[in-house]
Short mmCIF file of C-alpha atoms and ligand atoms in Angstrom, two decimals:
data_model
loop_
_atom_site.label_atom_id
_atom_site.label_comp_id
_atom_site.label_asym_id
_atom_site.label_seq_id
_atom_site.Cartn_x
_atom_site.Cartn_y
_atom_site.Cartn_z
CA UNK A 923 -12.36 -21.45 -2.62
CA UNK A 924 -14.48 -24.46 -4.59
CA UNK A 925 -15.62 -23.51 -8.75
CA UNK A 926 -19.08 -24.89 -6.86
CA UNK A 927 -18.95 -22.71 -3.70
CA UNK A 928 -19.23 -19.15 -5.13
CA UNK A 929 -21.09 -17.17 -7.81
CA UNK A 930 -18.93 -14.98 -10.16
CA UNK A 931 -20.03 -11.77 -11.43
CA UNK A 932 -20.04 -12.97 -15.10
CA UNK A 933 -22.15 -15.63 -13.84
CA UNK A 934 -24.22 -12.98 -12.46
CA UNK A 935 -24.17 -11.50 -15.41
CA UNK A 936 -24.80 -14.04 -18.15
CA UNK A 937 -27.99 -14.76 -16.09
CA UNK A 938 -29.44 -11.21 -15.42
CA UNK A 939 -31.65 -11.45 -18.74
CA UNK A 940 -33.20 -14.48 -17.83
CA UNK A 941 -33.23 -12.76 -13.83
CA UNK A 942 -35.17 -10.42 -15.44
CA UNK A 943 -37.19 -11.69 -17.33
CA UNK A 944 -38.30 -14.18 -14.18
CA UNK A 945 -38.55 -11.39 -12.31
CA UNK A 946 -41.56 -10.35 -13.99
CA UNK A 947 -43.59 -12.92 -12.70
CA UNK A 948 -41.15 -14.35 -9.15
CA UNK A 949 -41.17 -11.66 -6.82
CA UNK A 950 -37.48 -11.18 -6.22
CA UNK A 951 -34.93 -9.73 -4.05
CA UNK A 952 -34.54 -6.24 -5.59
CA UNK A 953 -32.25 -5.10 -2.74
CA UNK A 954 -29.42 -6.26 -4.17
CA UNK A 955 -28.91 -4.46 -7.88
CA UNK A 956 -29.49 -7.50 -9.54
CA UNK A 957 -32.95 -8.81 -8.89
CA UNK A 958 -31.11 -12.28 -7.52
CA UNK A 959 -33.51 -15.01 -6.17
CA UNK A 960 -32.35 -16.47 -2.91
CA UNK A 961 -31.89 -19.40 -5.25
CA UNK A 962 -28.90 -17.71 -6.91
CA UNK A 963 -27.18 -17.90 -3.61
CA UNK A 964 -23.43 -18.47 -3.16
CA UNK A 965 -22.64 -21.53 -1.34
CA UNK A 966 -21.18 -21.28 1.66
CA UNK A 967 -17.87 -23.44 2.21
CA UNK A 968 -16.20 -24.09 5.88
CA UNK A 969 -12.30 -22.65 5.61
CA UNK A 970 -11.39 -24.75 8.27
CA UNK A 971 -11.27 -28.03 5.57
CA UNK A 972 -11.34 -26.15 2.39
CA UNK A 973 -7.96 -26.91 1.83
CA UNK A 974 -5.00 -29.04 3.16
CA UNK A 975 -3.84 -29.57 7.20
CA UNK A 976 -0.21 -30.45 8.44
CA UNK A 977 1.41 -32.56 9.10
CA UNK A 978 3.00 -31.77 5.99
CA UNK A 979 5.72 -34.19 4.70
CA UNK A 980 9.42 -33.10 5.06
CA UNK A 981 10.29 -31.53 1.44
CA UNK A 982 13.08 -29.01 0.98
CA UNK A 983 13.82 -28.07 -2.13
CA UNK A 984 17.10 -25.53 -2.85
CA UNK A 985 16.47 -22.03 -3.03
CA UNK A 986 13.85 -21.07 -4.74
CA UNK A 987 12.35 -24.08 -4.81
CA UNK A 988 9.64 -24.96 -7.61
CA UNK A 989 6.03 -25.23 -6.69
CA UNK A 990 5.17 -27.74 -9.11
CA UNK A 991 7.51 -30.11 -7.19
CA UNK A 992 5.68 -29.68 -3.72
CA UNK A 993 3.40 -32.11 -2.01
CA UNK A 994 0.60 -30.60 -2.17
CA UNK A 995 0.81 -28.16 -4.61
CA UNK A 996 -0.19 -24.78 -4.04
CA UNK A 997 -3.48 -23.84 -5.23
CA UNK A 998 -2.75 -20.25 -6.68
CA UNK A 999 -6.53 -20.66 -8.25
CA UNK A 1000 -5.61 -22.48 -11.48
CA UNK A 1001 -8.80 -24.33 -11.39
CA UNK A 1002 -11.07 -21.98 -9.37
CA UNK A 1003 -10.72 -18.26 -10.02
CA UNK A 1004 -13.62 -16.53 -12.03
CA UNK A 1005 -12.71 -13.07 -13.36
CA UNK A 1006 -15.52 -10.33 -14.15
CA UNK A 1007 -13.56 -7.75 -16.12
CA UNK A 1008 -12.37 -6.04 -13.22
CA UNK A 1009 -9.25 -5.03 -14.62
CA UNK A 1010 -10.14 -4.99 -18.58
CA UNK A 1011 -7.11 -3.75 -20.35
CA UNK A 1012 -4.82 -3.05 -17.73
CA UNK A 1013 -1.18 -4.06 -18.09
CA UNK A 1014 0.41 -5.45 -14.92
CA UNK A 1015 3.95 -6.41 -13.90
CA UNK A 1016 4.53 -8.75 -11.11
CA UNK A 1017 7.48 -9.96 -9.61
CA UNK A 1018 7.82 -13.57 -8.39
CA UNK A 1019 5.08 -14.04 -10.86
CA UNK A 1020 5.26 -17.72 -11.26
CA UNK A 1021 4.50 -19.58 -8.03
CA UNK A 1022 2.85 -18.76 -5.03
CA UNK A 1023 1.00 -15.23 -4.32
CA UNK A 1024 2.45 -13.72 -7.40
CA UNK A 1025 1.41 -16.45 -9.40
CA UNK A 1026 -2.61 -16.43 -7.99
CA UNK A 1027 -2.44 -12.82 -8.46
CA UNK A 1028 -1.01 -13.28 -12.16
CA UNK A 1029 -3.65 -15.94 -12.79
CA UNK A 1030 -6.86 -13.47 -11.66
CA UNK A 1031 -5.42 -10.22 -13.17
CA UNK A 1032 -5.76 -12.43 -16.31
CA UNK A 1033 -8.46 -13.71 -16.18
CA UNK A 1034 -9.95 -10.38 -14.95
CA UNK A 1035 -9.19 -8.77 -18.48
CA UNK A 1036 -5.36 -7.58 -17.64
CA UNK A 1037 -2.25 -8.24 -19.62
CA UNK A 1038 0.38 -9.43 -17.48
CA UNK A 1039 4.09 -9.39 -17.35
CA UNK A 1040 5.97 -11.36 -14.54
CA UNK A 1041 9.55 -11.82 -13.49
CA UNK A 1042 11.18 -14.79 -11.53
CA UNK A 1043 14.50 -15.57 -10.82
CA UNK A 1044 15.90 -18.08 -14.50
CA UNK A 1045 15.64 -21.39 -12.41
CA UNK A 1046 11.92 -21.13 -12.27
CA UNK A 1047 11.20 -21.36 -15.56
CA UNK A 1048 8.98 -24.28 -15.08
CA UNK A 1049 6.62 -23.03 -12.88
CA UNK A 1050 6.42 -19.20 -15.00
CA UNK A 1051 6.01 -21.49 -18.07
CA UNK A 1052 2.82 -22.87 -16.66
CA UNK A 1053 1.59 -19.41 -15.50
CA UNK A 1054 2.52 -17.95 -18.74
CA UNK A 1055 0.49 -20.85 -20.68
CA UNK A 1056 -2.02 -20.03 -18.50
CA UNK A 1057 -2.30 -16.36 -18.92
CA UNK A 1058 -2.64 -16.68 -23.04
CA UNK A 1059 -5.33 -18.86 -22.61
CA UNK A 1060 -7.41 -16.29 -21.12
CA UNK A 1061 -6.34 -14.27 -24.48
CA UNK A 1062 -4.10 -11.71 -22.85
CA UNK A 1063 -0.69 -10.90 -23.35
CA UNK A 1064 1.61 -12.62 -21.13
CA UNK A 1065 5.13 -11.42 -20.92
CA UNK A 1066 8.17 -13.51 -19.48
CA UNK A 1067 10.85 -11.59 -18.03
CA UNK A 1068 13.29 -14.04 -15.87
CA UNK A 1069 16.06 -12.27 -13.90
CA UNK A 1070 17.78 -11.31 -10.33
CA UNK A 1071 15.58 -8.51 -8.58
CA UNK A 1072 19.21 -8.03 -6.63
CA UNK A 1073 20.38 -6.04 -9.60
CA UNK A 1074 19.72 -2.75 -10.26
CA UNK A 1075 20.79 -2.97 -13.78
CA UNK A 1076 17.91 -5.97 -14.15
CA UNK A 1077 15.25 -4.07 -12.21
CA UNK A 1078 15.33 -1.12 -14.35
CA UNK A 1079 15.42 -3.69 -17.26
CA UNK A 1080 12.83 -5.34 -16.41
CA UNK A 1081 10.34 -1.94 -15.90
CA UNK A 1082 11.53 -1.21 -19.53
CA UNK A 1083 11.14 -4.35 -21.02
CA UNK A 1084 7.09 -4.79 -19.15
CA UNK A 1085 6.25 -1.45 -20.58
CA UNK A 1086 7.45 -2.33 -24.24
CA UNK A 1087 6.09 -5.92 -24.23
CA UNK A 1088 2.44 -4.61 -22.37
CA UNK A 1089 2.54 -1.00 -24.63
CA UNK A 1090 2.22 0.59 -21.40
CA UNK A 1091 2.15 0.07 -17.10
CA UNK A 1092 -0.43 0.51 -14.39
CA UNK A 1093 -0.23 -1.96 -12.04
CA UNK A 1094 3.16 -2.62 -10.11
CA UNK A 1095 3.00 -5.72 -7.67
CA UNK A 1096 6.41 -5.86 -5.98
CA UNK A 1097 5.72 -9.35 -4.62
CA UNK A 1098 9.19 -11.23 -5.00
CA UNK A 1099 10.71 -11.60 -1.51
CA UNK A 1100 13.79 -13.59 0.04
CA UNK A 1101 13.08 -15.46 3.48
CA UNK A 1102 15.98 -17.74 4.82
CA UNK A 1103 15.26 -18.93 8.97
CA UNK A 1104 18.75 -18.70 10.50
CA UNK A 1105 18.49 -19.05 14.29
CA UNK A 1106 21.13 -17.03 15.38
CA UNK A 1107 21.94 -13.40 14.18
CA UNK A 1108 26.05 -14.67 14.33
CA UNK A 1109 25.12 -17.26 11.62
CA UNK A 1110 23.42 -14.43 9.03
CA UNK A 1111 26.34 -13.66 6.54
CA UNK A 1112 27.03 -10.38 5.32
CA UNK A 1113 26.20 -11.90 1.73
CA UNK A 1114 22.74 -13.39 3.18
CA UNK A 1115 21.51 -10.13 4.80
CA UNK A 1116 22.70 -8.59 1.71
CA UNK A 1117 20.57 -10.95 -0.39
CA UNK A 1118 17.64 -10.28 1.61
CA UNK A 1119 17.84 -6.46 1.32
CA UNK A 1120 18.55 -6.15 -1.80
CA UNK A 1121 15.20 -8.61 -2.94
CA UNK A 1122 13.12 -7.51 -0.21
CA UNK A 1123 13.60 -3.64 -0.53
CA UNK A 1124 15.91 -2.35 -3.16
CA UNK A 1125 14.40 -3.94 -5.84
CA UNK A 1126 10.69 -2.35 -5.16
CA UNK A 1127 12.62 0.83 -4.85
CA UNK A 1128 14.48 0.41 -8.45
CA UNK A 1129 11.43 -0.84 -9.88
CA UNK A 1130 9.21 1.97 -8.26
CA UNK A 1131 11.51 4.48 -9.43
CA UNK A 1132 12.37 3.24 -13.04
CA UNK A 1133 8.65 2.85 -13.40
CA UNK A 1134 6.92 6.30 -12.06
CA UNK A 1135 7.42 8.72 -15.17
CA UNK A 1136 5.44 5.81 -17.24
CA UNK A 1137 2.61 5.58 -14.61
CA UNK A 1138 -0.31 7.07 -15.41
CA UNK A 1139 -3.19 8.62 -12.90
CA UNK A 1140 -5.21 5.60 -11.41
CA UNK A 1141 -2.17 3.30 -11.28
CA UNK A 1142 -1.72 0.85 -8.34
CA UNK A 1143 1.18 -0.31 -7.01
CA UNK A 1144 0.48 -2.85 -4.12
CA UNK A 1145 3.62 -4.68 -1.75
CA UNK A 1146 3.39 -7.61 -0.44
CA UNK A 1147 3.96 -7.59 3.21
CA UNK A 1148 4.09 -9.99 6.03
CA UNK A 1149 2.22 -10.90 9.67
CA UNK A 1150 6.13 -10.38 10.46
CA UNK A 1151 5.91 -6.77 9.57
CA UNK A 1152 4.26 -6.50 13.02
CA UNK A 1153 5.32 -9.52 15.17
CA UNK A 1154 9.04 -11.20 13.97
CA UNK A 1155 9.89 -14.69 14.59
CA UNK A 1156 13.33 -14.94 16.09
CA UNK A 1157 14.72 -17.09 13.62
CA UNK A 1158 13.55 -14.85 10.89
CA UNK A 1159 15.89 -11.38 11.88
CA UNK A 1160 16.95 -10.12 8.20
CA UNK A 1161 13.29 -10.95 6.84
CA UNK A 1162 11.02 -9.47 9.19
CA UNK A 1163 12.31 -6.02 9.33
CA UNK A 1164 12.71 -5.66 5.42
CA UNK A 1165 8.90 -7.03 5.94
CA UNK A 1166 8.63 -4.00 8.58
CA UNK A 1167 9.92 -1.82 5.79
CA UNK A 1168 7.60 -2.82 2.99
CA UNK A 1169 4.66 -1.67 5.00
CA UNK A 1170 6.55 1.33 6.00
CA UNK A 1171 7.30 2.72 2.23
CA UNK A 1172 3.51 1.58 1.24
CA UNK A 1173 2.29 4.35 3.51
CA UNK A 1174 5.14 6.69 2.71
CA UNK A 1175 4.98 6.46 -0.97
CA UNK A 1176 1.13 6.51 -0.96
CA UNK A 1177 1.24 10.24 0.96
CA UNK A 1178 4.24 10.93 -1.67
CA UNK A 1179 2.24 9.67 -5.06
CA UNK A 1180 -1.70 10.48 -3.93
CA UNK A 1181 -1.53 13.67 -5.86
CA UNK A 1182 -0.43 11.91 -8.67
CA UNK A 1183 -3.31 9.70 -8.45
CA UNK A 1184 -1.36 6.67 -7.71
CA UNK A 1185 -2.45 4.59 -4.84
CA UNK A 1186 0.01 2.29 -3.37
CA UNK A 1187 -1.32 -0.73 -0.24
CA UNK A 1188 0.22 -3.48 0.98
CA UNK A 1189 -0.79 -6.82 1.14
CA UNK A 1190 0.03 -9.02 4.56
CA UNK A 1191 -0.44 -12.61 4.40
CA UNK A 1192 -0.17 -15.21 7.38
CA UNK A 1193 1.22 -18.31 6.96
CA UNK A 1194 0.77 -18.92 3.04
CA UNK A 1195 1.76 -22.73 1.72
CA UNK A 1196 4.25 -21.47 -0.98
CA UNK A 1197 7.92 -22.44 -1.98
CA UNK A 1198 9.31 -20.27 -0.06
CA UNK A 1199 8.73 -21.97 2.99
CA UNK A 1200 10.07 -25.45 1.87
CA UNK A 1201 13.09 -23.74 0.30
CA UNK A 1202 15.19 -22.53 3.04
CA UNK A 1203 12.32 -19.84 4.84
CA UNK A 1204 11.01 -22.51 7.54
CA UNK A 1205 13.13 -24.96 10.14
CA UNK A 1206 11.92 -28.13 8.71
CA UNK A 1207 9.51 -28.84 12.14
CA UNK A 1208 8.03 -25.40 11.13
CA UNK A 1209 7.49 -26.53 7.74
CA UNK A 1210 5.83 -30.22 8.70
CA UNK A 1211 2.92 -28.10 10.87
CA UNK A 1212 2.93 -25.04 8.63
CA UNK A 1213 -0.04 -23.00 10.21
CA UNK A 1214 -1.32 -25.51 12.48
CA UNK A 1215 -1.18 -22.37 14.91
CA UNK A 1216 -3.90 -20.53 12.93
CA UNK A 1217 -7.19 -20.43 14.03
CA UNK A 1218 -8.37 -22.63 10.66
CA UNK A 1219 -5.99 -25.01 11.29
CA UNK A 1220 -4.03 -25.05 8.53
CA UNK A 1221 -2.12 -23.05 6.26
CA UNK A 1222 -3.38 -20.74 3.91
CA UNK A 1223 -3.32 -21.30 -0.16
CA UNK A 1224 -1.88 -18.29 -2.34
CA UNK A 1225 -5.60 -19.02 -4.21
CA UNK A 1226 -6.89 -17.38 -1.35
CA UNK A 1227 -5.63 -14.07 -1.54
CA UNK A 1228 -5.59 -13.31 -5.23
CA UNK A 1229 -8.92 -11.45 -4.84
CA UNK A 1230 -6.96 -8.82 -2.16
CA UNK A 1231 -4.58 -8.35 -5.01
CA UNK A 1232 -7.50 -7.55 -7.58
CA UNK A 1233 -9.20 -5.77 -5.18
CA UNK A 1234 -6.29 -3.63 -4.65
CA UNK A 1235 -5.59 -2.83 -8.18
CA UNK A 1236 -9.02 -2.20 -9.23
CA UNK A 1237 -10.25 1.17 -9.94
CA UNK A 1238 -13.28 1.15 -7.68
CA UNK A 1239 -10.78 0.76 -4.80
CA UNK A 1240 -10.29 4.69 -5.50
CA UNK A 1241 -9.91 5.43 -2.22
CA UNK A 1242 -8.00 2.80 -0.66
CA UNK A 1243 -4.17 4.25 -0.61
CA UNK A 1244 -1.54 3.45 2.24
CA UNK A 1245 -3.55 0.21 3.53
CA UNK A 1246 -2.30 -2.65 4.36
CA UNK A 1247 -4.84 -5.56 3.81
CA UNK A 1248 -4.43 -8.55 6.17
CA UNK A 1249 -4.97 -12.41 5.73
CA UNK A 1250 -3.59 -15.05 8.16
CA UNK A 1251 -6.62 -16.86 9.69
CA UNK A 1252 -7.29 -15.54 12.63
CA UNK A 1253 -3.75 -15.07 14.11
CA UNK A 1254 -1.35 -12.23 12.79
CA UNK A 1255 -1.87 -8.66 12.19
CA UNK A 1256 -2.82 -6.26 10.39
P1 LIG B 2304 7.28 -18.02 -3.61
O1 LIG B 2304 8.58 -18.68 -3.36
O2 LIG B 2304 6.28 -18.77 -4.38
O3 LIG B 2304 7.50 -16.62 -4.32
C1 LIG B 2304 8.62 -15.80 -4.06
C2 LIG B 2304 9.24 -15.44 -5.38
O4 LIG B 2304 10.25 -14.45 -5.18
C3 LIG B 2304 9.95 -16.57 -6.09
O5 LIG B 2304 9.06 -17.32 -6.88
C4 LIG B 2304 10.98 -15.84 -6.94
O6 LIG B 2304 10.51 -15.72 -8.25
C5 LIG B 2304 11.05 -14.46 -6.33
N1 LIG B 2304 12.43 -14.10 -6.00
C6 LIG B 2304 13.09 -14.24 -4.84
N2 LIG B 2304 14.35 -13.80 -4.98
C7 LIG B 2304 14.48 -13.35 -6.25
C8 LIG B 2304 15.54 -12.76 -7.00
N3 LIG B 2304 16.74 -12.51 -6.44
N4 LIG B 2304 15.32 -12.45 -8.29
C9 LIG B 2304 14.12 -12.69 -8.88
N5 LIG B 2304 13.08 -13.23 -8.20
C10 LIG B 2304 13.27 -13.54 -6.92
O7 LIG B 2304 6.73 -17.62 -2.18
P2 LIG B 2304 5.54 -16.65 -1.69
O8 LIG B 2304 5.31 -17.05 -0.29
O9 LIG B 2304 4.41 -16.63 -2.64
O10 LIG B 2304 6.24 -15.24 -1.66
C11 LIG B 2304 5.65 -14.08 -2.21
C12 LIG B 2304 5.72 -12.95 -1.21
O11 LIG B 2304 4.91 -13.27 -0.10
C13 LIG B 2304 7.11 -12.68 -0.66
O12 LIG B 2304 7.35 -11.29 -0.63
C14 LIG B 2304 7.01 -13.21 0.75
O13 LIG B 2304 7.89 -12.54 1.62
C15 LIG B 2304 5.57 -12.90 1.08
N6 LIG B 2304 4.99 -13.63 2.21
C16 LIG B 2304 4.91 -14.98 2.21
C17 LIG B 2304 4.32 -15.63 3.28
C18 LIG B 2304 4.20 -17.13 3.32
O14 LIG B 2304 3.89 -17.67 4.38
N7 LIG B 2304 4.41 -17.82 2.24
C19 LIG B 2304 3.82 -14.90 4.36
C20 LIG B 2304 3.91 -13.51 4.33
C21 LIG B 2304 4.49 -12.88 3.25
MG1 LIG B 2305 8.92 -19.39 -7.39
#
């Protein structure tokens, strides 16, 4: 979304006094909590040419790929997201923190008032750099904490080491995934389904696991999903069911943990411009016309969906637990 195109609480906020104070004298529109004049209206922006279209030039990078070496890069709202103390004084940890969904979801909890921990795999450390330069300068802690989610010894390391560094845990986002397109189940490797279980599912359930006894009541912990949870691409057989799964142990765990007071949702994004599609997750003539099949057009930016994550996580969502929150432009499910 454009800085221009949308009015941010704290906006909303910082100009209540003198919204007031107007309102004395200009009748205004009370309706709305905040005695707004249609003046302070949000501008509307079209999504079908808020961001880029394909063709996309041919760009694969080796897996992981870094996002600070694509054309374009991907907006994860670096220059456009506007926290309102949503989450003041939460402590996060998010995997696959530094590019892509992880990253705009690392960027707002920041900048919504949250310390934030986030992991990525040690040949990313460009790209987590830049996220974790950017987290400090909204004055929260930012913790680095690379590693390989396909270790069990790691995951429960990395719990440990996100509840030392942030004095504490209440936010999980298990949003690190492994997507290789392989058009034939007789080319997947035992190694490469391996790798893609072992990201994809046993590392939520190591983290989830190593993580619970620290987890106070009103903690989130939020997956992300896929479109392919609910309709697999052929070339994409490993990925898509562990996608399948991830929705599956969001609505298990959130009937298991809702006692607690823990909600746990899912997150399903459509076609999302990230490094993970340029690193091994798309055929190449995939990749060129990423989400030219949408109804917008185009693919979507991870900058987009970083207000599902906050949204998720936020303790007015109270009763949101075992939902799994959708956004693909018009195509896709949920
Ligand atoms: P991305 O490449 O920017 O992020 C994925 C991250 O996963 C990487 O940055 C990396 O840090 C992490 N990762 C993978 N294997 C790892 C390992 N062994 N150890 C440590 N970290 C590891 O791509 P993204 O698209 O933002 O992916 C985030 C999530 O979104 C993934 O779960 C993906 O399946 C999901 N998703 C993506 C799309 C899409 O179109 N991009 C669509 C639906 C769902
Ligand atoms: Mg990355």
């Amino acid at each position: 979304m454009k800085e221009e195109s949308k009015m941010t609480r704290r906006q909303v906020v910082a100009g209540l006094g003198t919204t007031l104070a107007a309102a004395a004298v200009v009748p205004a529109f009370a309706g709305n909590g905040l005695n707004l004049k249609p003046a302070d209206g949000v501008k509307i922006s079209d999504p079908t040419t808020l961001h880029p279209k394909p063709p996309f030039k041919s760009q694969p990078q080796p897996w992981p790929g870094l996002q600070s070496k694509m054309d374009p890069v991907p907006d994860c709202g670096e220059t456009s997201y506007k926290g309102s103390g949503r989450l003041m004084g939460r402590k996060a940890l998010i995997t696959g923190g530094d590019s892509g969904m992880g990253r705009a979801a690392a960027i707002a909890y920041a900048r919504e008032g949250a310390d934030v921990a986030i992991n990525y795999y040690p040949t990313e450390e460009q790209d987590a750099q830049e996220v974790i330069a950017l987290i400090k300068k909204e004055g929260r802690k930012a913790i680095a904490i690379p590693g390989d989610l396909r270790s069990e010894e790691f995951c429960k390391s990395l719990v440990q080491k996100a509840i030392a560094g942030l004095g504490g845990l209440d936010i999980i986002v298990n949003n690190a995934g492994r997507q290789q397109s392989i058009n034939s189940i007789v080319d997947v490797t035992t190694e490469e389904f391996d790798s893609t279980m072992k990201t994809n599912i046993y590392a939520p359930f190591w983290i989830i696991r190593e993580a619970l006894p620290h987890l106070p009541a009103g903690s989130a912990i939020i997956g992300t999903t896929s479109e392919q949870a609910y309709d697999p691409s052929p070339d994409l057989y490993a990925y898509a069911q562990t996608k399948a799964a991830t929705m599956n142990y969001v609505k298990s765990l959130a009937k298991q943990l809702g006692p607690k007071g823990i909600r746990v949702n899912g997150v399903a994004p459509g076609p999302i411009w990230t490094a993970l599609q340029i690193s091994g997750g798309a055929q190449p003539e995939k990749q060129q016309m990423f989400g030219s099949w949408t109804m917008l057009g185009r693919p979507g930016q991870p900058a987009e969906l970083a207000s599902i994550y906050v949204q998720l996580a936020a303790a007015d969502a109270s009763f949101a637990s075992g939902q799994v929150y959708g956004s693909s432009g018009g195509v896709g499910q949920p």
